[in-house]
Short mmCIF file of C-alpha atoms in Angstrom, two decimals:
data_model
loop_
_atom_site.label_atom_id
_atom_site.label_comp_id
_atom_site.label_asym_id
_atom_site.label_seq_id
_atom_site.Cartn_x
_atom_site.Cartn_y
_atom_site.Cartn_z
CA UNK A 4 -71.29 -5.04 11.76
CA UNK A 5 -68.56 -7.89 11.39
CA UNK A 6 -65.80 -6.30 9.60
CA UNK A 7 -62.80 -8.57 10.25
CA UNK A 8 -62.91 -12.19 10.23
CA UNK A 9 -61.36 -13.03 13.36
CA UNK A 10 -64.71 -11.62 14.98
CA UNK A 11 -66.45 -14.36 13.27
CA UNK A 12 -67.86 -17.40 15.72
CA UNK A 13 -67.23 -20.98 15.04
CA UNK A 14 -70.63 -21.92 13.04
CA UNK A 15 -70.33 -19.16 10.99
CA UNK A 16 -66.65 -20.07 10.00
CA UNK A 17 -67.89 -23.58 9.27
CA UNK A 18 -70.09 -22.27 6.69
CA UNK A 19 -67.56 -20.38 5.17
CA UNK A 20 -65.11 -23.36 4.87
CA UNK A 21 -67.58 -25.39 3.37
CA UNK A 22 -68.20 -22.97 0.21
CA UNK A 23 -65.17 -22.62 0.22
CA UNK A 24 -64.76 -26.37 0.09
CA UNK A 25 -67.71 -26.74 -2.88
CA UNK A 26 -66.17 -23.43 -4.56
CA UNK A 27 -62.70 -25.41 -4.97
CA UNK A 28 -64.32 -28.22 -5.86
CA UNK A 29 -66.50 -26.79 -8.99
CA UNK A 30 -63.11 -24.65 -9.80
CA UNK A 31 -61.30 -28.52 -10.03
CA UNK A 32 -64.06 -29.67 -12.24
CA UNK A 33 -64.17 -26.66 -14.56
CA UNK A 34 -60.40 -27.21 -14.90
CA UNK A 35 -60.71 -30.86 -15.48
CA UNK A 36 -62.86 -29.85 -18.55
CA UNK A 37 -60.76 -27.38 -19.71
CA UNK A 38 -57.99 -29.51 -20.08
CA UNK A 39 -59.52 -32.38 -20.69
CA UNK A 40 -57.54 -34.45 -18.48
CA UNK A 41 -58.52 -36.00 -14.75
CA UNK A 42 -57.35 -33.19 -12.14
CA UNK A 43 -57.17 -34.17 -8.35
CA UNK A 44 -58.22 -32.30 -5.65
CA UNK A 45 -57.40 -32.42 -1.92
CA UNK A 46 -59.91 -31.07 0.49
CA UNK A 47 -58.75 -27.44 0.97
CA UNK A 48 -57.03 -26.40 3.45
CA UNK A 49 -58.85 -23.14 5.28
CA UNK A 50 -57.37 -20.52 7.22
CA UNK A 51 -57.83 -17.08 8.89
CA UNK A 52 -54.79 -15.34 9.08
CA UNK A 53 -53.14 -11.95 10.10
CA UNK A 54 -51.99 -10.02 6.96
CA UNK A 55 -48.76 -10.27 8.51
CA UNK A 56 -48.61 -14.11 7.91
CA UNK A 57 -50.14 -14.29 4.56
CA UNK A 58 -47.14 -14.30 2.45
CA UNK A 59 -45.39 -17.04 4.53
CA UNK A 60 -48.16 -19.34 3.87
CA UNK A 61 -47.70 -18.98 0.17
CA UNK A 62 -44.12 -19.40 0.32
CA UNK A 63 -42.57 -16.18 1.00
CA UNK A 64 -42.97 -12.48 0.20
CA UNK A 65 -40.10 -13.12 -2.17
CA UNK A 66 -41.89 -15.50 -4.37
CA UNK A 67 -42.29 -15.03 -8.06
CA UNK A 68 -45.74 -15.70 -8.36
CA UNK A 69 -48.69 -15.12 -11.23
CA UNK A 70 -52.01 -13.21 -9.13
CA UNK A 71 -55.49 -13.20 -10.55
CA UNK A 72 -57.47 -10.25 -9.10
CA UNK A 73 -60.98 -10.03 -9.77
CA UNK A 74 -64.05 -7.97 -8.29
CA UNK A 75 -67.16 -9.03 -7.61
CA UNK A 76 -70.24 -6.40 -7.54
CA UNK A 77 -73.56 -6.73 -6.17
CA UNK A 78 -75.31 -6.63 -3.26
CA UNK A 79 -72.55 -8.23 -1.02
CA UNK A 80 -69.08 -6.62 -3.29
CA UNK A 81 -66.19 -8.79 -2.62
CA UNK A 82 -62.94 -9.40 -4.24
CA UNK A 83 -61.28 -12.84 -5.36
CA UNK A 84 -57.44 -13.30 -5.24
CA UNK A 85 -55.73 -16.06 -6.61
CA UNK A 86 -52.08 -16.71 -6.16
CA UNK A 87 -50.07 -19.50 -7.58
CA UNK A 88 -46.37 -20.15 -8.27
CA UNK A 89 -45.14 -18.97 -11.50
CA UNK A 90 -43.28 -22.40 -12.70
CA UNK A 91 -46.84 -24.09 -11.46
CA UNK A 92 -48.67 -21.66 -13.53
CA UNK A 93 -46.57 -22.47 -16.67
CA UNK A 94 -47.58 -26.27 -16.16
CA UNK A 95 -51.04 -25.13 -16.39
CA UNK A 96 -50.51 -23.27 -19.65
CA UNK A 97 -48.77 -26.49 -20.93
CA UNK A 98 -51.52 -28.41 -20.18
CA UNK A 99 -53.95 -25.71 -21.49
CA UNK A 100 -52.28 -25.17 -24.96
CA UNK A 101 -51.77 -28.66 -25.46
CA UNK A 102 -47.63 -27.76 -24.98
CA UNK A 103 -44.72 -30.33 -24.01
CA UNK A 104 -44.45 -30.29 -20.11
CA UNK A 105 -42.48 -27.31 -18.80
CA UNK A 106 -42.39 -25.91 -22.35
CA UNK A 107 -43.32 -22.56 -21.14
CA UNK A 108 -40.60 -20.16 -19.97
CA UNK A 109 -41.69 -18.25 -16.85
CA UNK A 110 -39.23 -15.38 -17.44
CA UNK A 111 -40.46 -15.07 -20.91
CA UNK A 112 -44.02 -15.34 -20.97
CA UNK A 113 -45.81 -14.89 -24.90
CA UNK A 114 -49.14 -13.09 -24.89
CA UNK A 115 -50.81 -16.47 -25.84
CA UNK A 116 -49.35 -17.46 -22.54
CA UNK A 117 -50.66 -14.81 -20.54
CA UNK A 118 -53.95 -14.72 -21.98
CA UNK A 119 -54.37 -18.57 -21.19
CA UNK A 120 -53.55 -17.77 -17.45
CA UNK A 121 -56.13 -15.24 -17.67
CA UNK A 122 -58.97 -17.48 -18.98
CA UNK A 123 -57.99 -20.04 -16.37
CA UNK A 124 -58.31 -17.50 -13.72
CA UNK A 125 -61.60 -16.26 -15.08
CA UNK A 126 -62.83 -19.64 -14.95
CA UNK A 127 -61.27 -20.61 -11.39
CA UNK A 128 -62.40 -17.48 -9.86
CA UNK A 129 -66.04 -17.33 -11.66
CA UNK A 130 -66.66 -21.05 -10.38
CA UNK A 131 -65.87 -20.35 -7.15
CA UNK A 132 -67.97 -17.22 -7.32
CA UNK A 133 -70.69 -19.38 -8.58
CA UNK A 134 -70.66 -21.40 -5.50
CA UNK A 135 -70.96 -18.90 -3.16
CA UNK A 136 -73.67 -17.37 -5.16
CA UNK A 137 -75.35 -20.54 -5.18
CA UNK A 138 -75.45 -20.77 -1.33
CA UNK A 139 -76.52 -17.30 -0.72
CA UNK A 140 -78.81 -16.45 -3.47
CA UNK A 141 -76.93 -13.00 -3.92
CA UNK A 142 -75.97 -11.76 -6.91
CA UNK A 143 -72.19 -11.71 -7.55
CA UNK A 144 -70.90 -10.02 -11.07
CA UNK A 145 -67.34 -10.60 -11.61
CA UNK A 146 -65.60 -8.04 -13.31
CA UNK A 147 -62.76 -9.28 -15.98
CA UNK A 148 -59.78 -10.17 -14.13
CA UNK A 149 -56.72 -8.78 -13.55
CA UNK A 150 -53.29 -10.24 -13.96
CA UNK A 151 -49.70 -9.37 -11.99
CA UNK A 152 -47.40 -11.51 -12.64
CA UNK A 153 -44.52 -10.45 -9.40
CA UNK A 154 -43.55 -11.28 -5.87
CA UNK A 155 -45.87 -12.68 -4.02
CA UNK A 156 -45.68 -9.89 -0.65
CA UNK A 157 -46.18 -7.09 -3.63
CA UNK A 158 -49.13 -8.63 -5.01
CA UNK A 159 -50.43 -9.60 -2.19
CA UNK A 160 -50.17 -6.56 -0.07
CA UNK A 161 -51.86 -4.43 -2.97
CA UNK A 162 -54.95 -6.05 -2.60
CA UNK A 163 -54.77 -6.33 1.33
CA UNK A 164 -54.02 -2.61 1.34
CA UNK A 165 -57.71 -1.66 0.26
CA UNK A 166 -59.13 -3.87 3.15
CA UNK A 167 -56.58 -2.74 5.30
CA UNK A 168 -58.87 0.24 6.71
CA UNK A 169 -61.08 -2.35 8.52
CA UNK A 170 -59.38 -5.84 8.74
CA UNK A 171 -56.23 -7.38 9.89
CA UNK A 172 -57.40 -11.17 8.61
CA UNK A 173 -57.95 -12.34 5.49
CA UNK A 174 -59.68 -15.79 4.82
CA UNK A 175 -57.32 -18.01 2.51
CA UNK A 176 -57.88 -21.41 0.86
CA UNK A 177 -55.25 -23.42 -0.03
CA UNK A 178 -56.27 -25.56 -2.72
CA UNK A 179 -54.18 -28.44 -4.53
CA UNK A 180 -54.81 -29.29 -7.97
CA UNK A 181 -53.06 -32.48 -9.18
CA UNK A 182 -52.50 -34.38 -12.57
CA UNK A 183 -50.86 -37.44 -12.22
CA UNK A 184 -47.98 -36.58 -9.80
CA UNK A 185 -47.50 -33.14 -10.51
CA UNK A 186 -48.84 -30.95 -7.63
CA UNK A 187 -50.37 -27.55 -8.48
CA UNK A 188 -51.15 -25.65 -5.51
CA UNK A 189 -52.77 -22.29 -5.42
CA UNK A 190 -54.43 -20.06 -2.89
CA UNK A 191 -57.71 -18.51 -2.71
CA UNK A 192 -58.42 -15.00 -1.04
CA UNK A 193 -61.89 -14.27 -0.61
CA UNK A 194 -62.02 -10.53 0.70
CA UNK A 195 -65.50 -9.02 1.30
CA UNK A 196 -65.62 -5.46 1.56
CA UNK A 197 -66.85 -3.92 4.87
CA UNK A 198 -70.84 -4.72 5.45
CA UNK A 199 -70.18 -7.85 2.79
CA UNK A 200 -69.52 -10.41 5.25
CA UNK A 201 -72.83 -9.46 6.93
CA UNK A 202 -75.00 -9.39 3.78
CA UNK A 203 -73.64 -13.29 3.44
CA UNK A 204 -73.79 -14.45 6.50
CA UNK A 205 -77.38 -13.30 6.79
CA UNK A 206 -78.45 -14.60 3.77
CA UNK A 207 -76.75 -17.89 5.00
CA UNK A 208 -79.01 -17.49 8.13
CA UNK A 209 -75.95 -17.26 10.44
CA UNK A 210 -76.07 -13.15 11.45
CA UNK A 211 -74.60 -12.13 14.63
CA UNK B 23 -22.05 -11.96 13.84
CA UNK B 24 -24.42 -9.54 11.53
CA UNK B 25 -28.32 -10.24 11.43
CA UNK B 26 -30.94 -9.34 8.84
CA UNK B 27 -34.01 -8.27 10.90
CA UNK B 28 -37.28 -9.15 8.94
CA UNK B 29 -39.78 -6.58 8.68
CA UNK B 30 -43.30 -7.96 7.95
CA UNK B 31 -46.36 -6.31 6.32
CA UNK B 32 -47.70 -3.27 8.35
CA UNK B 33 -44.76 -3.55 10.69
CA UNK B 34 -41.78 -1.56 12.35
CA UNK B 35 -38.48 -2.62 13.21
CA UNK B 36 -35.26 -1.13 14.34
CA UNK B 37 -31.66 -2.53 13.64
CA UNK B 38 -28.25 -0.84 14.68
CA UNK B 39 -25.47 -1.35 12.38
CA UNK B 40 -23.71 -4.20 11.58
CA UNK B 41 -27.37 -5.43 11.90
CA UNK B 42 -29.66 -5.06 8.47
CA UNK B 43 -33.10 -4.77 7.73
CA UNK B 44 -35.45 -6.30 5.29
CA UNK B 45 -38.30 -6.19 3.78
CA UNK B 46 -39.70 -8.53 1.12
CA UNK B 47 -42.23 -7.93 -1.72
CA UNK B 48 -43.38 -4.17 -1.43
CA UNK B 49 -46.35 -3.61 -3.72
CA UNK B 50 -48.34 -0.73 -2.94
CA UNK B 51 -46.89 -0.21 0.19
CA UNK B 52 -44.03 1.38 1.18
CA UNK B 53 -40.98 0.69 3.37
CA UNK B 54 -39.83 3.95 5.17
CA UNK B 55 -36.14 3.97 5.83
CA UNK B 56 -35.24 6.50 9.10
CA UNK B 57 -31.50 6.73 10.02
CA UNK B 58 -29.47 8.89 12.58
CA UNK B 59 -25.83 8.33 11.27
CA UNK B 60 -23.97 9.30 14.19
CA UNK B 61 -25.13 6.34 16.54
CA UNK B 62 -25.84 4.26 13.62
CA UNK B 63 -29.29 3.32 14.22
CA UNK B 64 -31.82 2.35 11.52
CA UNK B 65 -35.37 1.60 11.58
CA UNK B 66 -37.99 0.18 8.75
CA UNK B 67 -41.52 0.76 8.83
CA UNK B 68 -43.54 -1.28 6.51
CA UNK B 69 -46.97 0.93 5.83
CA UNK B 70 -49.58 0.05 3.53
CA UNK B 71 -52.25 3.09 3.67
CA UNK B 72 -52.02 6.56 3.56
CA UNK B 73 -53.45 7.80 6.63
CA UNK B 74 -55.36 6.55 9.90
CA UNK B 75 -57.88 9.11 9.75
CA UNK B 76 -60.66 6.93 7.82
CA UNK B 77 -59.67 3.76 9.19
CA UNK B 78 -62.31 1.41 11.37
CA UNK B 79 -59.44 -0.04 13.08
CA UNK B 80 -56.09 1.94 13.62
CA UNK B 81 -54.83 -0.07 16.51
CA UNK B 82 -51.55 -1.06 14.16
CA UNK B 83 -49.55 2.01 14.19
CA UNK B 84 -47.14 0.64 11.62
CA UNK B 85 -50.13 0.37 9.09
CA UNK B 86 -50.34 3.96 8.11
CA UNK B 87 -48.11 6.48 6.87
CA UNK B 88 -49.07 9.15 9.56
CA UNK B 89 -48.82 6.86 12.69
CA UNK B 90 -46.31 4.82 11.21
CA UNK B 91 -43.75 7.71 10.86
CA UNK B 92 -44.35 9.06 14.54
CA UNK B 93 -44.11 5.62 15.82
CA UNK B 94 -40.34 5.42 14.05
CA UNK B 95 -39.55 8.59 15.41
CA UNK B 96 -40.72 8.26 19.41
CA UNK B 97 -38.85 4.57 19.16
CA UNK B 98 -36.36 5.81 17.32
CA UNK B 99 -35.59 8.32 20.18
CA UNK B 100 -36.20 6.44 22.68
CA UNK B 101 -33.02 4.55 21.74
CA UNK B 102 -30.93 7.40 21.55
CA UNK B 103 -31.56 8.98 17.89
CA UNK B 104 -32.45 12.87 17.38
CA UNK B 105 -34.96 13.66 15.63
CA UNK B 106 -33.03 16.64 14.21
CA UNK B 107 -30.13 13.80 12.59
CA UNK B 108 -32.63 11.67 11.12
CA UNK B 109 -32.62 11.18 7.73
CA UNK B 110 -34.90 9.14 5.00
CA UNK B 111 -35.25 6.65 2.08
CA UNK B 112 -38.47 5.20 0.89
CA UNK B 113 -39.24 2.72 -1.70
CA UNK B 114 -42.50 0.87 -2.97
CA UNK B 115 -45.46 2.53 -3.77
CA UNK B 116 -46.31 0.41 -7.34
CA UNK B 117 -49.47 -0.48 -9.04
CA UNK B 118 -49.79 -3.92 -9.50
CA UNK B 119 -52.64 -4.18 -11.23
CA UNK B 120 -54.24 -2.37 -13.63
CA UNK B 121 -58.08 -2.03 -13.98
CA UNK B 122 -60.00 -0.06 -17.03
CA UNK B 123 -61.74 2.69 -15.28
CA UNK B 124 -59.62 2.41 -12.07
CA UNK B 125 -61.21 3.92 -9.41
CA UNK B 126 -59.39 5.83 -6.64
CA UNK B 127 -58.82 2.79 -4.09
CA UNK B 128 -56.80 0.81 -7.14
CA UNK B 129 -54.15 4.02 -7.05
CA UNK B 130 -53.06 3.49 -3.19
CA UNK B 131 -49.29 3.36 -3.98
CA UNK B 132 -49.43 6.58 -5.39
CA UNK B 133 -51.42 8.01 -2.68
CA UNK B 134 -49.17 6.19 -0.50
CA UNK B 135 -45.85 7.99 -1.64
CA UNK B 136 -47.72 11.25 -1.27
CA UNK B 137 -48.79 10.53 2.00
CA UNK B 138 -45.18 9.34 3.07
CA UNK B 139 -43.26 12.55 1.80
CA UNK B 140 -45.98 15.06 2.92
CA UNK B 141 -45.26 13.29 6.60
CA UNK B 142 -41.72 13.23 6.17
CA UNK B 143 -42.03 17.15 5.54
CA UNK B 144 -44.55 17.72 8.43
CA UNK B 145 -41.83 16.22 11.00
CA UNK B 146 -38.77 17.98 9.30
CA UNK B 147 -37.00 14.88 7.87
CA UNK B 148 -35.07 15.23 4.95
CA UNK B 149 -36.20 12.52 2.18
CA UNK B 150 -32.46 11.27 0.81
CA UNK B 151 -33.49 8.98 -1.87
CA UNK B 152 -36.77 7.50 -3.10
CA UNK B 153 -37.57 4.48 -5.62
CA UNK B 154 -41.70 4.52 -5.74
CA UNK B 155 -43.98 3.83 -8.84
CA UNK B 156 -43.92 1.56 -11.64
CA UNK B 157 -46.19 -1.89 -11.70
CA UNK B 158 -43.44 -3.96 -10.04
CA UNK B 159 -42.80 -5.41 -6.72
CA UNK B 160 -39.47 -4.63 -4.76
CA UNK B 161 -37.73 -6.17 -1.63
CA UNK B 162 -35.35 -3.70 0.23
CA UNK B 163 -32.59 -3.81 2.23
CA UNK B 164 -31.34 -1.29 4.55
CA UNK B 165 -28.14 -0.75 5.83
CA UNK B 166 -27.73 1.62 8.94
CA UNK B 167 -24.01 1.36 8.77
CA UNK B 168 -23.73 2.85 5.29
CA UNK B 169 -27.39 4.27 5.03
CA UNK B 170 -27.59 2.51 1.78
CA UNK B 171 -30.84 1.15 0.73
CA UNK B 172 -30.56 -2.20 -1.84
CA UNK B 173 -33.58 -2.31 -3.92
CA UNK B 174 -34.06 -5.71 -5.80
CA UNK B 175 -36.85 -6.61 -8.20
CA UNK B 176 -37.83 -9.03 -10.40
CA UNK B 177 -37.33 -8.23 -14.12
CA UNK B 178 -36.42 -4.37 -13.14
CA UNK B 179 -32.78 -4.55 -11.97
CA UNK B 180 -31.24 -3.92 -8.57
CA UNK B 181 -30.08 -0.73 -7.22
CA UNK B 182 -28.69 1.08 -4.61
CA UNK B 183 -30.43 4.14 -3.48
#
C-alpha cells in the first residue's frame, strides 16, 4: 500500500498534478461565475513537501490565514484544506458581497463575512473534488466545510496531525487567482486517508 | 549575541542561555519545554501525535509525545543535564476546527495534552505550568535563562507562564 506521497513514481505524480491543474481551473471558473468578474489563473505549482516545510510555503507559521477544511467520504476518503491569507480572503469577501475594495476588516469579520467565506470555500473545494471524481470515476461526498481563522501553522498542524501516523509528506497545489492586478494566492492541500491513494491510483490505471 | 532557534513541526531543538527557542503556530500540536536550571539548558519538542505505538511510520521520534519526550531527555542528558533536575512547561493542544458529530480524530489536541502529561509523570518530570486547549493557535518562545515561556496568540492575548 502507498501511504506517503514521497513513495509515488514520476508518472503517478504527473497524473495527480494534472488533476490538480484541472481542479483549480474549475475552481477559478466557479469563482468567476460567483463574482461575476474575470478571474485569471496561473498554472498551479504542485509540490510534494515534508510536513515541516509546509508552513514556510504558505508564508510562515505565524501568518494570519483563513483555513477551510472539508472531509470527503466515499470509496477513497480524503480531506481537503484550502488556505489563504486573511487579508486576501477579505478581498474575496469584498468581491462577493459587492463591497468597496478593502472594506472588509480582517480583525472584525461579521457573521455575513464568515458565511460568505464558508460558501466560497465550499465552492472552491467542491469543484476541485468534482475534477477528482470525474477523472477517477469514484464517488466523493464532501462534508460541510469547517472554517478556522488563525495562525497558518496552527491550522496546518491540526489537519496534518491526523495524517501524521502514516505519512510525512503532503501534496500541495499553489493556485494564484487574479482579478485585474490583485493577486489572491491560495493553497490547496490534498490529504488522502490511508489506503485511499491506492484506490485513486488504481482507478486511474497507474497502480503500483 | 543571543540567537532565537526555530523549532519546526515534529522537530526537536536545544538551546543554552542566552539563546532562546521558538516554535510558531501550535494548533493541536504541543510544545514541550524542558529545562535544567543549573546549567541553563533548555529544549523544545514540537509533537504532533499522542503515541508512536499505532503509527505506521515512527522514524521521527519528535513527532510523538512518548518518543519525543524520551528523545528530549536523552539529548539533554548527553549535554550535561540531569534527569532529576528537569522541569517542564507545555503549551498547545487546541482544537482548531469544530465539526458536528465530532469523531475522536478531531480531538487530537486534547489527546495530545493528556498523553504529554502522562509521559511527564512516567519520567517523574515536574510540570510547572501549562497553557493548553481552546480553539486558537499559539506561538511560544522559551527562555532557558529564566525558564519563562511566552505564549502569543491572535486575538487571545499574550502571557508568560
